[in-house]
Short mmCIF file of C-alpha atoms in Angstrom, two decimals:
data_model
loop_
_atom_site.label_atom_id
_atom_site.label_comp_id
_atom_site.label_asym_id
_atom_site.label_seq_id
_atom_site.Cartn_x
_atom_site.Cartn_y
_atom_site.Cartn_z
CA MET X 128 3.91 -8.46 -16.66
CA ALA X 129 4.27 -7.04 -13.15
CA ARG X 130 1.27 -5.72 -11.26
CA VAL X 131 0.64 -3.13 -8.57
CA ALA X 132 -1.13 -3.93 -5.29
CA VAL X 133 -2.68 -1.42 -2.91
CA ILE X 134 -2.95 -2.28 0.79
CA GLY X 135 -4.85 -0.23 3.32
CA GLU X 136 -8.16 0.97 4.64
CA PRO X 137 -11.01 0.22 2.24
CA LEU X 138 -12.18 3.79 1.67
CA ARG X 139 -8.62 4.93 0.87
CA ILE X 140 -7.82 2.23 -1.69
CA TYR X 141 -10.92 1.32 -3.71
CA GLY X 142 -10.32 3.97 -6.38
CA TYR X 143 -7.10 2.23 -7.40
CA GLY X 144 -9.13 -0.73 -8.58
CA LEU X 145 -10.24 1.36 -11.53
CA ALA X 146 -6.65 1.34 -12.76
CA GLY X 147 -6.40 -2.44 -12.41
CA ALA X 148 -4.47 -2.62 -9.14
CA VAL X 149 -4.77 -5.65 -6.89
CA LEU X 150 -6.81 -4.38 -3.94
CA CYS X 151 -6.09 -5.57 -0.41
CA PRO X 152 -8.50 -3.85 1.96
CA VAL X 153 -7.35 -4.21 5.58
CA THR X 154 -8.38 -2.66 8.88
CA ASP X 155 -5.76 -3.97 11.31
CA GLN X 156 -2.23 -5.31 11.61
CA GLY X 157 -3.20 -8.97 11.33
CA GLN X 158 -5.12 -8.44 8.10
CA ALA X 159 -2.28 -6.33 6.69
CA ALA X 160 0.31 -9.01 7.44
CA LEU X 161 -1.83 -11.68 5.76
CA ALA X 162 -2.39 -9.47 2.72
CA TRP X 163 1.36 -8.82 2.41
CA ARG X 164 2.24 -12.51 2.70
CA ASP X 165 -0.47 -13.50 0.23
CA LEU X 166 0.45 -10.98 -2.50
CA PRO X 167 0.60 -12.68 -5.89
CA GLU X 168 4.12 -13.42 -7.12
CA ASP X 169 3.76 -11.00 -10.05
CA VAL X 170 3.24 -7.95 -7.78
CA ALA X 171 6.28 -5.65 -8.08
CA VAL X 172 4.94 -2.51 -6.36
CA ALA X 173 2.79 -2.26 -3.23
CA VAL X 174 1.14 1.09 -2.53
CA LEU X 175 0.51 1.38 1.21
CA THR X 176 -1.66 3.73 3.23
CA PRO X 177 0.19 5.24 6.21
CA SER X 178 -1.60 2.86 8.60
CA ALA X 179 -0.74 -0.16 6.47
CA ALA X 180 2.90 0.94 6.33
CA ARG X 181 3.03 1.13 10.12
CA TRP X 182 1.36 -2.26 10.45
CA LEU X 183 3.77 -3.80 7.93
CA ALA X 184 7.00 -2.26 9.23
CA LYS X 185 8.45 -5.67 10.16
CA GLU X 186 6.98 -7.55 7.18
CA ILE X 187 8.23 -5.40 4.29
CA ALA X 188 11.81 -6.71 4.44
CA ARG X 189 10.56 -10.27 3.91
CA ARG X 190 9.56 -9.46 0.30
CA PRO X 191 12.56 -7.50 -1.06
CA ALA X 192 11.33 -7.90 -4.65
CA VAL X 193 8.25 -5.78 -3.87
CA LEU X 194 8.79 -2.00 -3.87
CA PRO X 195 6.69 -0.37 -1.14
CA VAL X 196 5.29 3.08 -1.96
CA LEU X 197 3.75 5.17 0.81
CA LEU X 198 0.61 7.24 0.25
CA PRO X 199 0.52 10.61 2.05
CA GLU X 200 -1.56 11.07 5.18
CA ALA X 201 -5.19 11.81 4.35
CA ASP X 202 -5.06 15.29 5.85
CA ALA X 203 -1.68 16.27 4.35
CA PRO X 204 -1.92 19.41 2.20
CA ALA X 205 -1.20 18.95 -1.48
CA THR X 206 1.85 20.75 -2.77
CA ALA X 207 1.94 22.38 -6.16
CA GLY X 208 5.72 22.26 -6.46
CA PRO X 209 8.09 25.19 -6.84
CA ALA X 210 6.76 28.51 -8.01
CA VAL X 211 7.94 29.51 -11.47
CA PRO X 212 8.50 33.24 -11.96
CA GLY X 213 6.30 34.56 -14.71
#
């Protein structure tokens, strides 16, 4: 069975551990690159914080079997979707 990993700043990712994700807390580019390279073989999806995505820009292509998913910026407003006329 495939698993999900979450890579990024510790305070942004720890909640995903409750759902059983593989947590990879990182605080700089070097740590992010090591986390990406050391992902278990059964990881199919990697959720990345915006910083982690920037740090991993050149690394992502080296693991084409892993789907990267980008989290929104921390200060981005939530959208409720299109308004439905009532």
